Amino acid sequence: MAADIKKIVSGMTLEEKASLLGGDDFWHTKAVERLGIPRFMMSDGPHGLRKQDDKADHLGINESIKAVCFPAACATTSSFDRDLIYHMGDVIGKECQAENLSVVLGPAVCIKRSPLCGRNFEYMSEDPYLAGEMAASFINGVQKHHIGTSIKHYAANNQESARMSVSAEVSERALREIYLPAFETAVKKSQPKTIMCSYNKINGVYSAENEWLLTKVLRDDWGFEGFVVTDWGAVNDRVKGVAAGLDLEMPGNTAGNDAAVVKAVREGLLPESKVDECVERILRVFYDYAENREEQVFDRAADHEIAARIEEECAVLLENRGILPLNPEKSVLYIGEYAEKPRYQGGGSSHINSFRVDSALSESIKAGRKVDYIKAFPMDRDELIEEDLKKAVETAGNYDAVVVFAGLPDIIESEGYDRKDMLLPASQIRLIGELLQAVPEKLVVVLSNGAPVELPFSGKVSAILEMYLGGEGVGQATDRILFGEVNPSGHLAETWPLKLSDNPSYLNFPGDARKVKYAEDIWVGYRYYDKKEIPVRYAFGHGLSYTAFEISNLRTDRDSFTDGETIKVFADVKNTGSRTGKEVVQLYVAPENASDRPDKELRGFAKTELQPGETKTVEFEIDARALSYFAEDLGDWFAPTGAYKLLAGDSSDRISACCRVQFAAKKMLPLHLDVDTTMGELMTDPRTAPVIQKMMA
Ligand code: BGC
């Protein structure tokens, strides 16, 4: 870095330093003109730029510049493709350079604890390994251009209800195993330049003033080097925040809090060195950007095409009884307004003012398909147009295939509130039911939604294609997948329960305005459904293809290992069908016979393209951490000595290869001896067993 940041800070008055810890306006930091420090601009994010020139707000209400809306994280994570999301980050990084934005606010990685969370469409997964890997790749793509990212919302912001006041009551084990690792992986693999702390409290302490979270875990345990910014308006007490490890308060209008920092330093309540550290961290990020400006053009038309290509890799084929892909020569009836006006993004701060939006209908017409269209229901309401319904039911039989474009209206999924249920609008269920009577063997459902919905018709329709919220190119992607120009390869990044009440958080979501108990602890998503043997609609990792694959021959390069070592794991994957396609090989790990551990946990994934008949070998690497749980009494990760299963498959419920590995622990759990310690414990622990044996003898 050309600028000597320490020198700049040493030349600043306390007032100037404190002023840099709070924003200037909605999107800018403050300037210090005397020292030539300019203002810097940040912007939402993360699946495109929401740059607001004026009339700023953080709810996505006022207009921002025209930008390209990429698929939301619910979709991109389903790609299970690190390179793809890196590429998306790379494109967004270039767009930021073109628009003079130094930080893009994302990615968002809070765990999908309940399907109802209003922002699940923005979040990546119910699985922390998958979310962490994908987030790190995205961040690396963006930050390659010296643009900062702000991974959010740190932490445990798993609902929108009472998000400003609620305290997530959660064990350290669940935090460390489920809610924090996505942030941890991102910090360790990609050093996000900033991290955004959440509005909520964790175990009674606001994230913005939680020293354990912002300093102990983030900086001391993980080695985070960037700055911590509040979510917009998430400051409660700035002085407490700075003491805890908070750097920047956003948005602007912070003069009162800046003055409070000055006063606290003058009164000896806050060391000035803490303020210096914050300013240094903030300036390091912004100067890195300022010193590495790139000549970039925001080529919206080109990026639009990229957004469409990305979505093609994200869509998940949930069901197919042989009807897809559709024959381009045959006649098809599209039903539902989403065919014409797609639902492709969610509401709130991530809302993009899209440059262009492709619909499936216009793209299919453009491609010369023989499609007709009946609206039947509006995109924004739960309502049927009765005469359209009648016409659809009467004419459906004349077509070779009928495709219903179903989904959730905009109003249902947004930042700021949670869904009340997991239902599709009743009008759509009725429409699909009536069409099933008319054309039981040629009905396809295309879904546009940001989170799972109950699907009472899933076993009856001929195919279901989940597009999620696929960005502005979703129409192209839908057309090309339906007609077989693209072979779908997305896999679910979340379990789809049969019904809401099956979800482990059901009895404790969303709590009241003060507290929400994470009573299910580590048993989130497939970890819970697996262990409890609860049938689900679609398992985590599920996704079909127009070809077929076989995963076999799972093996390791060594039979045993210990702390500090790694082993390599290999699996063969063959395309046994007749089309080129991409398979996602998923590697799960679990100890043999441990009732307090999940039956399996994702510890690796690899996406690979295969020609018909082709076989490839994919490779993973695991270490002790992959076998570990977080032992609260040790305050560390711990993998007990013993045998572990390695499982490979293309879904968490379709495991087709298995092998075993032995682990020999070097670490030991602390030994607590008191009057309740049993003889059995003393006789089995290697630290006490010899003494006891001697005594017994
Ligand atoms: C959201 C953040 C967003 C910020 C700025 C907040 O309300 O929670 O995700 O980045 O506003 O728009």
XYZ file of C-alpha atoms and ligand atoms in Angstrom:
709
model
C 0.000 0.000 0.000
C 1.432 3.365 -1.022
C -0.179 5.373 1.778
C 1.355 5.094 5.230
C -1.867 4.601 7.160
C -0.271 4.724 10.601
C 1.319 8.058 9.721
C -1.976 9.468 8.444
C -3.719 8.414 11.651
C -0.995 9.871 13.834
C -1.564 13.242 12.161
C -5.284 13.293 12.986
C -7.031 14.977 15.868
C -9.173 12.838 18.144
C -12.282 14.516 16.688
C -11.215 13.668 13.146
C -10.561 10.078 14.105
C -13.901 9.699 15.873
C -15.665 11.242 12.866
C -14.318 8.475 10.638
C -16.042 5.852 12.771
C -19.466 7.012 11.581
C -20.912 7.437 8.102
C -21.531 10.758 6.389
C -24.811 9.978 4.693
C -26.655 6.883 3.683
C -23.897 5.295 1.647
C -20.731 7.367 2.193
C -18.086 7.528 4.857
C -16.879 10.955 5.983
C -14.067 12.884 4.353
C -11.271 14.631 6.244
C -10.524 17.459 3.849
C -7.586 18.824 5.820
C -5.754 15.554 5.182
C -7.107 14.879 1.712
C -9.128 11.833 2.822
C -12.102 11.561 0.464
C -15.558 10.089 1.087
C -16.012 6.470 0.028
C -19.216 4.909 -1.223
C -20.671 1.510 -0.397
C -23.721 -0.084 -1.940
C -26.049 -3.089 -1.642
C -25.681 -5.952 -3.028
C -25.012 -8.561 -3.201
C -26.544 -10.026 -6.403
C -26.066 -6.824 -8.375
C -25.583 -3.140 -7.577
C -28.183 -1.072 -5.792
C -26.402 2.216 -6.140
C -28.624 5.073 -5.097
C -27.521 8.466 -6.280
C -30.064 10.348 -4.255
C -33.176 9.589 -2.220
C -31.314 6.942 -0.308
C -32.984 4.293 1.826
C -32.054 0.874 3.078
C -35.270 -0.908 2.257
C -34.959 -0.897 -1.496
C -37.875 1.492 -1.889
C -36.337 4.379 -3.812
C -34.869 3.947 -7.225
C -31.268 3.088 -7.787
C -29.254 3.100 -11.002
C -30.110 0.571 -13.671
C -28.022 -2.489 -12.942
C -27.938 -6.179 -13.726
C -29.870 -8.408 -11.351
C -28.003 -11.703 -10.960
C -29.688 -14.746 -9.396
C -30.206 -14.417 -5.638
C -28.203 -16.574 -3.225
C -31.013 -19.148 -2.893
C -30.299 -19.898 -6.555
C -26.545 -19.412 -6.848
C -25.833 -21.652 -3.861
C -27.864 -24.416 -5.513
C -25.267 -24.466 -8.268
C -22.791 -26.058 -5.811
C -20.243 -24.463 -8.092
C -17.414 -22.456 -6.554
C -16.046 -21.327 -9.928
C -19.444 -20.070 -11.045
C -19.995 -17.889 -7.995
C -16.390 -16.681 -8.189
C -17.137 -15.606 -11.748
C -20.263 -13.766 -10.600
C -18.200 -12.007 -7.918
C -15.593 -11.107 -10.515
C -18.232 -9.486 -12.752
C -19.766 -7.598 -9.818
C -16.296 -6.441 -8.757
C -15.770 -4.955 -12.211
C -19.184 -3.288 -12.088
C -18.226 -1.711 -8.738
C -15.007 -0.355 -10.223
C -16.997 1.126 -13.102
C -19.460 2.747 -10.699
C -16.870 3.947 -8.162
C -18.203 1.780 -5.344
C -15.569 0.680 -2.888
C -17.604 -1.962 -1.032
C -20.536 -4.136 -2.050
C -22.681 -5.176 0.921
C -22.745 -8.955 0.819
C -22.712 -11.930 0.619
C -25.395 -12.858 3.142
C -24.769 -16.196 4.817
C -27.116 -16.537 7.769
C -28.260 -20.117 8.141
C -31.750 -21.006 6.947
C -32.970 -22.094 10.354
C -36.640 -21.929 9.382
C -38.088 -21.936 5.862
C -40.136 -18.918 6.956
C -37.331 -16.373 7.348
C -38.232 -13.510 4.999
C -34.655 -13.155 3.791
C -33.970 -16.800 3.060
C -33.900 -15.911 -0.624
C -30.781 -13.815 0.108
C -29.181 -16.410 2.354
C -27.225 -19.341 1.060
C -28.017 -22.561 2.832
C -29.050 -24.519 5.898
C -25.560 -26.008 5.800
C -22.615 -23.950 7.063
C -19.979 -25.767 5.018
C -21.751 -25.103 1.735
C -22.530 -21.477 2.658
C -18.929 -20.851 3.719
C -17.373 -22.331 0.606
C -19.679 -20.450 -1.736
C -19.310 -17.175 0.172
C -15.514 -17.413 0.134
C -15.476 -17.959 -3.626
C -17.812 -15.028 -4.237
C -15.689 -12.777 -2.016
C -12.486 -13.805 -3.767
C -14.099 -12.939 -7.110
C -15.181 -9.464 -6.001
C -12.083 -8.622 -3.990
C -9.744 -9.534 -6.836
C -10.700 -6.042 -8.048
C -9.794 -4.365 -4.727
C -13.492 -3.931 -4.039
C -14.476 -4.773 -0.500
C -17.274 -7.147 0.447
C -19.299 -7.083 3.643
C -20.292 -10.573 4.662
C -23.515 -10.317 6.668
C -25.341 -10.385 9.053
C -22.910 -11.401 11.758
C -24.497 -13.259 13.501
C -27.605 -15.328 14.154
C -29.908 -13.055 12.158
C -32.083 -15.996 11.170
C -35.419 -14.229 11.114
C -36.868 -10.863 10.258
C -39.449 -10.772 13.062
C -38.213 -8.330 15.717
C -34.787 -8.358 14.105
C -33.837 -5.076 15.843
C -34.560 -6.268 19.363
C -34.737 -10.024 19.554
C -32.066 -12.013 21.349
C -31.108 -15.308 19.738
C -30.732 -17.647 22.711
C -28.328 -20.206 21.392
C -25.640 -22.493 22.781
C -21.989 -21.939 21.979
C -21.885 -25.375 20.367
C -24.716 -24.477 17.965
C -23.113 -21.110 17.210
C -19.738 -22.669 16.487
C -21.064 -25.644 14.503
C -24.020 -24.133 12.677
C -24.321 -20.347 12.773
C -20.710 -19.149 12.625
C -18.710 -21.476 10.328
C -19.869 -19.833 7.096
C -18.353 -16.569 8.362
C -15.308 -18.429 9.652
C -14.612 -20.151 6.341
C -15.028 -16.876 4.481
C -12.617 -15.109 6.827
C -10.037 -17.884 6.585
C -10.305 -18.455 2.837
C -11.032 -14.985 1.511
C -10.507 -12.288 4.190
C -13.626 -10.225 3.438
C -12.600 -6.604 3.791
C -15.562 -5.882 5.986
C -18.076 -7.811 8.010
C -21.525 -6.452 8.824
C -22.776 -7.118 12.327
C -26.436 -7.921 12.754
C -29.227 -5.946 14.416
C -30.172 -8.662 16.897
C -28.701 -9.662 20.211
C -27.035 -12.979 20.870
C -27.644 -14.369 24.340
C -28.648 -10.915 25.507
C -25.861 -8.823 23.953
C -26.285 -6.741 20.767
C -23.999 -7.988 18.017
C -22.666 -4.442 17.605
C -21.304 -4.473 21.143
C -20.540 -8.147 21.558
C -16.846 -8.454 22.359
C -16.913 -12.234 22.291
C -18.295 -12.113 18.743
C -16.396 -9.130 17.302
C -13.024 -9.634 18.928
C -12.552 -13.027 20.577
C -14.070 -15.166 17.816
C -13.663 -12.938 14.770
C -10.190 -11.525 15.241
C -8.462 -13.689 17.857
C -9.739 -17.106 16.779
C -10.146 -16.562 13.032
C -7.680 -13.783 12.243
C -10.057 -11.276 10.614
C -8.097 -8.267 9.347
C -10.799 -6.014 7.914
C -13.286 -3.695 9.611
C -16.633 -4.371 11.244
C -19.509 -2.192 10.025
C -22.913 -2.101 11.666
C -25.957 -3.131 9.777
C -27.695 0.099 8.827
C -28.794 1.564 12.148
C -27.635 -1.363 14.295
C -25.734 0.747 16.812
C -27.040 0.804 20.337
C -24.131 2.318 22.278
C -21.201 3.250 20.013
C -18.675 3.590 22.822
C -19.462 0.085 24.028
C -19.298 -1.012 20.396
C -15.826 0.419 19.793
C -14.599 -1.174 22.998
C -16.010 -4.508 21.801
C -14.444 -4.380 18.331
C -16.903 -2.410 16.194
C -15.247 -0.066 13.693
C -17.777 1.802 11.559
C -21.341 2.903 12.237
C -23.614 3.251 9.214
C -25.520 5.068 7.887
C -24.675 8.749 8.498
C -25.925 11.319 10.936
C -23.611 10.077 13.629
C -22.300 13.350 15.113
C -23.730 12.542 18.557
C -22.058 9.141 18.667
C -18.788 10.558 17.313
C -18.844 13.078 20.172
C -19.567 10.293 22.657
C -16.408 8.506 21.500
C -14.336 11.694 21.966
C -15.808 12.192 25.434
C -15.150 8.576 26.454
C -11.503 8.872 25.390
C -11.077 12.205 27.205
C -12.611 10.752 30.349
C -10.323 7.754 30.195
C -13.160 5.304 29.581
C -11.943 4.227 26.141
C -8.265 3.996 25.214
C -7.400 6.233 22.259
C -5.410 3.326 20.833
C -8.726 1.503 20.250
C -9.954 4.423 18.144
C -6.662 4.484 16.238
C -6.975 0.790 15.444
C -10.498 1.297 14.074
C -9.439 4.200 11.861
C -6.451 2.243 10.581
C -8.596 -0.743 9.714
C -11.137 1.434 7.925
C -8.592 3.457 5.968
C -6.625 0.368 4.955
C -9.688 -1.010 3.166
C -10.619 2.253 1.463
C -7.079 3.184 0.462
C -6.568 -0.237 -1.053
C -9.549 0.555 -3.243
C -8.471 4.146 -4.003
C -4.973 3.081 -4.966
C -6.199 0.348 -7.285
C -8.824 2.010 -9.429
C -9.438 0.092 -12.664
C -10.667 1.376 -15.994
C -13.932 -0.555 -16.239
C -17.105 -0.114 -18.210
C -20.401 -1.393 -16.819
C -21.485 -3.330 -19.889
C -25.030 -4.106 -18.870
C -25.935 -6.063 -21.991
C -22.933 -8.361 -21.629
C -23.507 -8.858 -17.902
C -27.172 -9.617 -18.543
C -26.109 -12.583 -20.654
C -23.755 -13.693 -17.889
C -26.626 -13.496 -15.390
C -28.668 -15.797 -17.641
C -25.793 -18.283 -18.056
C -25.300 -18.349 -14.272
C -28.963 -19.089 -13.635
C -28.784 -22.026 -16.041
C -26.350 -23.679 -13.632
C -28.536 -22.984 -10.595
C -32.007 -24.280 -11.471
C -32.948 -27.521 -9.698
C -34.931 -30.220 -11.465
C -36.994 -31.559 -8.568
C -39.101 -34.130 -10.402
C -39.136 -35.551 -13.901
C -41.182 -38.487 -15.069
C -39.683 -38.382 -18.524
C -41.562 -35.365 -19.878
C -38.560 -33.023 -19.820
C -36.824 -31.884 -21.883
C -39.686 -30.798 -24.106
C -39.447 -31.503 -27.797
C -39.024 -28.123 -29.578
C -41.209 -29.377 -32.420
C -44.180 -30.061 -30.145
C -46.878 -27.628 -29.013
C -46.780 -26.277 -25.471
C -49.200 -24.219 -23.405
C -47.738 -21.829 -20.818
C -50.052 -20.871 -17.951
C -49.602 -18.269 -15.192
C -48.469 -14.666 -15.334
C -44.959 -15.555 -14.149
C -44.414 -16.924 -17.680
C -44.765 -13.369 -18.938
C -43.573 -11.379 -15.921
C -41.123 -13.503 -14.000
C -40.570 -13.275 -10.285
C -36.809 -13.158 -10.181
C -35.694 -11.262 -7.062
C -36.829 -10.580 -3.515
C -37.845 -7.415 -1.714
C -35.816 -5.079 0.502
C -32.287 -3.784 0.466
C -31.066 -6.228 -2.173
C -33.685 -5.088 -4.681
C -32.109 -4.211 -8.026
C -33.487 -1.745 -10.553
C -33.056 -4.240 -13.354
C -31.600 -3.288 -16.674
C -33.657 -5.793 -18.672
C -35.823 -8.767 -17.716
C -36.272 -11.847 -19.886
C -39.479 -13.786 -19.570
C -39.771 -17.467 -20.424
C -42.638 -16.629 -22.765
C -40.759 -14.013 -24.781
C -37.626 -16.159 -24.901
C -39.553 -19.226 -26.058
C -41.255 -17.191 -28.762
C -37.899 -15.730 -29.780
C -36.449 -19.234 -29.991
C -39.303 -20.280 -32.303
C -41.033 -22.689 -29.911
C -44.681 -23.488 -30.531
C -46.026 -21.898 -27.359
C -49.381 -20.416 -26.483
C -50.096 -18.580 -23.259
C -52.993 -18.140 -20.842
C -52.567 -15.846 -17.871
C -55.023 -17.593 -15.502
C -53.710 -15.834 -12.383
C -51.914 -12.564 -11.672
C -48.348 -12.569 -10.399
C -49.014 -10.397 -7.358
C -52.221 -11.835 -5.878
C -53.846 -15.051 -4.768
C -56.619 -14.929 -7.342
C -57.836 -16.946 -10.319
C -59.206 -15.486 -13.524
C -62.159 -17.862 -13.846
C -62.627 -17.592 -17.601
C -58.901 -18.206 -18.148
C -59.080 -21.235 -15.874
C -61.979 -22.596 -17.905
C -60.160 -21.985 -21.163
C -56.952 -23.557 -19.835
C -58.725 -26.701 -18.658
C -60.685 -26.989 -21.916
C -57.753 -26.474 -24.272
C -54.910 -28.127 -22.315
C -55.593 -31.469 -23.991
C -54.798 -29.970 -27.413
C -51.137 -29.477 -26.473
C -48.266 -31.907 -26.164
C -47.285 -30.377 -22.838
C -48.692 -27.839 -20.392
C -46.368 -25.767 -18.213
C -47.714 -23.909 -15.182
C -45.492 -21.083 -13.967
C -46.209 -21.036 -10.247
C -44.519 -19.220 -7.393
C -44.784 -16.823 -4.518
C -46.016 -13.272 -5.045
C -43.496 -10.521 -4.267
C -45.287 -9.434 -1.145
C -44.772 -12.812 0.524
C -40.976 -12.858 0.567
C -39.088 -9.793 1.656
C -36.652 -8.302 4.063
C -38.467 -6.885 7.090
C -40.904 -9.716 7.842
C -41.188 -13.488 7.800
C -43.608 -15.724 5.969
C -46.537 -17.015 7.972
C -46.730 -20.400 6.311
C -45.081 -22.490 3.648
C -48.020 -22.542 1.256
C -48.293 -21.597 -2.372
C -51.277 -19.334 -3.107
C -54.477 -21.410 -2.950
C -55.482 -20.244 -6.440
C -52.373 -21.853 -7.919
C -52.999 -25.118 -6.068
C -56.545 -25.177 -7.394
C -55.395 -24.437 -10.945
C -52.803 -27.212 -10.855
C -55.384 -29.599 -9.364
C -57.872 -28.917 -12.165
C -55.226 -29.210 -14.860
C -54.132 -32.526 -13.389
C -57.654 -33.825 -13.966
C -57.572 -32.615 -17.567
C -54.020 -33.599 -18.548
C -52.667 -35.957 -15.887
C -49.675 -37.006 -17.933
C -48.328 -33.829 -19.415
C -48.265 -31.220 -16.692
C -45.012 -29.483 -15.804
C -44.658 -26.970 -12.959
C -41.972 -24.272 -13.006
C -41.461 -22.607 -9.620
C -40.222 -19.115 -8.767
C -39.754 -18.605 -5.054
C -36.976 -17.887 -2.624
C -37.620 -20.674 -0.125
C -39.391 -24.043 0.112
C -43.139 -24.311 -0.335
C -45.439 -27.225 0.418
C -46.081 -29.183 -2.768
C -49.208 -31.330 -2.411
C -49.084 -32.115 -6.153
C -45.446 -33.233 -6.244
C -46.111 -36.933 -6.794
C -48.712 -36.292 -9.492
C -47.345 -33.765 -11.962
C -44.913 -34.929 -14.626
C -42.070 -32.582 -13.734
C -41.162 -29.763 -11.359
C -38.400 -27.327 -12.184
C -37.293 -24.962 -9.398
C -35.828 -21.734 -10.771
C -35.669 -20.014 -7.351
C -35.308 -16.228 -7.726
C -33.176 -16.487 -10.800
C -32.231 -12.925 -11.655
C -33.133 -10.928 -14.738
C -31.975 -13.627 -17.162
C -34.285 -16.238 -15.671
C -36.507 -16.324 -18.773
C -33.667 -17.422 -21.038
C -32.532 -20.001 -18.525
C -36.037 -21.426 -18.126
C -36.602 -21.715 -21.855
C -33.240 -23.351 -22.480
C -33.679 -25.879 -19.676
C -37.283 -26.748 -20.571
C -36.317 -27.435 -24.179
C -33.102 -29.287 -23.372
C -30.508 -26.812 -24.620
C -29.180 -26.815 -21.084
C -29.087 -29.866 -18.852
C -30.108 -28.846 -15.311
C -27.454 -29.381 -12.668
C -28.524 -27.485 -9.526
C -28.967 -29.278 -6.207
C -30.915 -28.077 -3.194
C -28.978 -26.084 -0.633
C -31.806 -26.648 1.847
C -34.201 -29.406 2.814
C -37.782 -29.105 1.622
C -39.896 -30.501 4.472
C -43.265 -32.078 3.675
C -44.930 -29.515 5.900
C -43.880 -26.606 8.053
C -44.503 -28.367 11.370
C -41.800 -30.914 10.511
C -39.149 -28.209 10.695
C -37.009 -28.399 13.857
C -37.456 -24.704 14.694
C -41.250 -24.946 14.398
C -41.993 -24.673 18.132
C -39.552 -21.806 18.591
C -39.893 -19.555 15.589
C -39.880 -16.577 15.687
C -40.131 -16.291 19.492
C -41.389 -13.010 20.903
C -39.956 -9.537 20.400
C -37.349 -10.132 23.101
C -36.172 -13.707 22.786
C -36.088 -16.601 20.401
C -34.853 -19.913 21.770
C -32.781 -22.013 19.422
C -34.005 -25.058 21.282
C -33.228 -27.412 18.406
C -29.553 -26.524 19.002
C -27.300 -28.101 16.330
C -30.191 -30.095 14.847
C -30.809 -27.798 11.896
C -31.934 -28.872 8.422
C -30.886 -32.339 7.279
C -28.974 -32.934 10.510
C -32.381 -33.069 12.215
C -34.494 -34.790 9.555
C -31.863 -37.530 9.152
C -31.473 -38.208 12.826
C -35.201 -38.227 13.538
C -35.962 -40.218 10.366
C -38.550 -37.650 9.332
C -39.573 -38.036 5.687
C -39.087 -34.884 3.645
C -40.350 -33.686 0.267
C -36.836 -33.174 -1.080
C -33.641 -33.807 0.795
C -30.743 -31.414 1.088
C -28.533 -31.893 -1.971
C -31.303 -33.292 -4.195
C -31.310 -32.386 -7.883
C -32.038 -34.349 -11.068
C -30.505 -34.219 -14.520
C -31.515 -35.202 -18.047
C -28.751 -37.776 -17.886
C -27.832 -40.270 -15.135
C -24.731 -40.651 -13.018
C -23.124 -43.303 -10.900
C -20.866 -42.413 -7.977
C -18.634 -45.234 -6.755
C -15.320 -46.369 -5.375
C -14.969 -43.956 -2.468
C -11.474 -44.336 -1.047
C -8.800 -42.526 0.932
C -5.056 -42.265 0.487
C -4.501 -43.444 4.086
C -6.423 -45.613 6.529
C -5.831 -43.461 9.571
C -4.730 -39.994 10.596
C -4.436 -37.684 13.554
C -4.714 -34.020 14.584
C -2.684 -31.740 12.337
C -2.776 -34.140 9.357
C -4.988 -34.295 6.285
C -6.156 -37.181 4.156
C -7.222 -37.263 0.544
C -10.557 -38.779 -0.422
C -11.413 -39.861 -3.964
C -14.639 -40.892 -5.692
C -15.344 -42.000 -9.238
C -18.298 -40.532 -11.065
C -19.633 -41.835 -14.370
C -22.189 -40.412 -16.765
C -24.295 -43.498 -17.499
C -26.892 -41.675 -19.587
C -26.947 -40.320 -23.096
C -26.478 -36.564 -22.619
C -23.626 -34.421 -21.442
C -24.316 -33.219 -17.912
C -22.862 -31.961 -14.677
C -22.937 -33.927 -11.461
C -22.433 -32.664 -7.915
C -20.573 -35.244 -5.848
C -21.236 -34.593 -2.175
C -18.972 -35.912 0.574
C -20.476 -36.392 4.027
C -18.668 -37.424 7.186
C -19.834 -38.830 10.532
C -18.438 -40.738 13.487
C -19.606 -44.361 13.769
C -22.224 -44.780 16.479
C -22.428 -41.345 18.123
C -25.925 -40.506 19.280
C -25.109 -36.862 19.971
C -23.691 -36.226 16.510
C -25.522 -35.840 13.178
C -25.733 -38.963 10.993
C -23.782 -37.087 8.382
C -22.409 -33.602 7.742
C -21.325 -32.145 4.416
C -17.552 -31.806 4.301
C -16.842 -31.603 0.586
C -18.498 -31.191 -2.807
C -17.284 -31.178 -6.369
C -19.186 -30.332 -9.531
C -17.946 -31.863 -12.715
C -19.085 -32.129 -16.330
C -19.174 -35.529 -17.989
C -19.802 -36.665 -21.542
C -22.000 -39.751 -21.995
C -20.021 -42.800 -20.884
C -17.227 -40.704 -19.368
C -15.804 -41.392 -15.889
C -13.855 -38.911 -13.798
C -12.300 -39.037 -10.368
C -13.039 -36.198 -7.978
C -10.811 -35.440 -5.022
C -11.423 -33.986 -1.579
C -9.225 -33.296 1.382
C -10.300 -33.515 5.002
C -8.639 -32.865 8.312
C -9.489 -33.335 11.977
C -11.889 -30.392 11.888
C -14.075 -32.275 9.397
C -14.602 -34.969 12.048
C -14.973 -32.632 14.994
C -17.697 -31.205 17.122
C -17.274 -28.082 19.235
C -16.556 -29.237 22.781
C -17.728 -26.405 25.025
C -15.755 -27.599 28.051
C -12.584 -27.698 25.972
C -13.441 -24.404 24.253
C -12.228 -25.957 21.024
C -12.999 -28.387 18.235
C -12.607 -32.012 19.193
C -12.604 -35.240 17.192
C -12.618 -38.289 19.447
C -10.422 -41.253 18.623
C -12.373 -43.834 16.641
C -13.797 -44.890 13.304
C -15.515 -42.422 10.980
C -17.742 -43.064 7.965
C -17.182 -41.216 4.727
C -20.226 -41.148 2.462
C -20.537 -39.954 -1.120
C -23.670 -39.357 -3.125
C -25.523 -36.829 -5.218
C -27.970 -35.984 -2.446
C -27.978 -36.342 1.329
C -30.558 -39.113 0.886
C -28.884 -40.871 -2.057
C -25.559 -42.118 -0.762
C -23.997 -44.539 -3.179
C -20.466 -45.036 -1.898
C -19.016 -45.428 1.550
C -15.689 -46.088 3.240
C -14.130 -45.837 6.683
C -11.182 -44.083 8.222
C -9.608 -44.270 11.678
C -8.748 -41.180 13.650
C -6.353 -41.047 16.602
C -6.843 -37.906 18.699
C -3.919 -36.052 20.207
C -6.186 -33.626 22.037
C -8.034 -34.643 25.173
C -11.179 -33.315 26.767
C -10.635 -31.714 30.179
C -11.023 -34.072 33.072
C -13.381 -32.872 35.783
C -13.080 -34.860 38.980
C -15.606 -34.371 41.745
C -17.790 -36.408 44.062
C -20.087 -37.335 41.185
C -17.340 -38.826 39.021
C -18.145 -42.494 38.483
C -15.797 -45.461 38.729
C -16.589 -46.206 35.108
C -15.315 -42.774 34.039
C -12.161 -43.185 36.100
C -11.492 -46.613 34.676
C -11.885 -45.596 31.053
C -10.040 -42.262 31.032
C -6.364 -42.874 30.182
C -5.348 -40.198 32.691
C -6.927 -41.982 35.660
C -7.184 -45.615 34.553
C -3.613 -46.654 35.539
C -4.027 -45.190 39.037
C -7.380 -46.885 39.543
C -6.041 -50.199 38.253
C -3.167 -49.976 40.703
C -5.536 -49.194 43.565
C -7.829 -52.058 42.605
C -4.878 -54.431 42.480
C -30.028 -4.607 5.682
C -28.640 -4.863 5.107
C -28.322 -3.832 4.067
C -28.427 -2.453 4.696
C -28.152 -1.323 3.726
C -30.183 -3.182 6.168
O -31.502 -2.932 6.513
O -30.281 -5.499 6.740
O -28.586 -6.157 4.559
O -27.071 -4.057 3.515
O -29.756 -2.259 5.197
O -29.178 -1.235 2.798
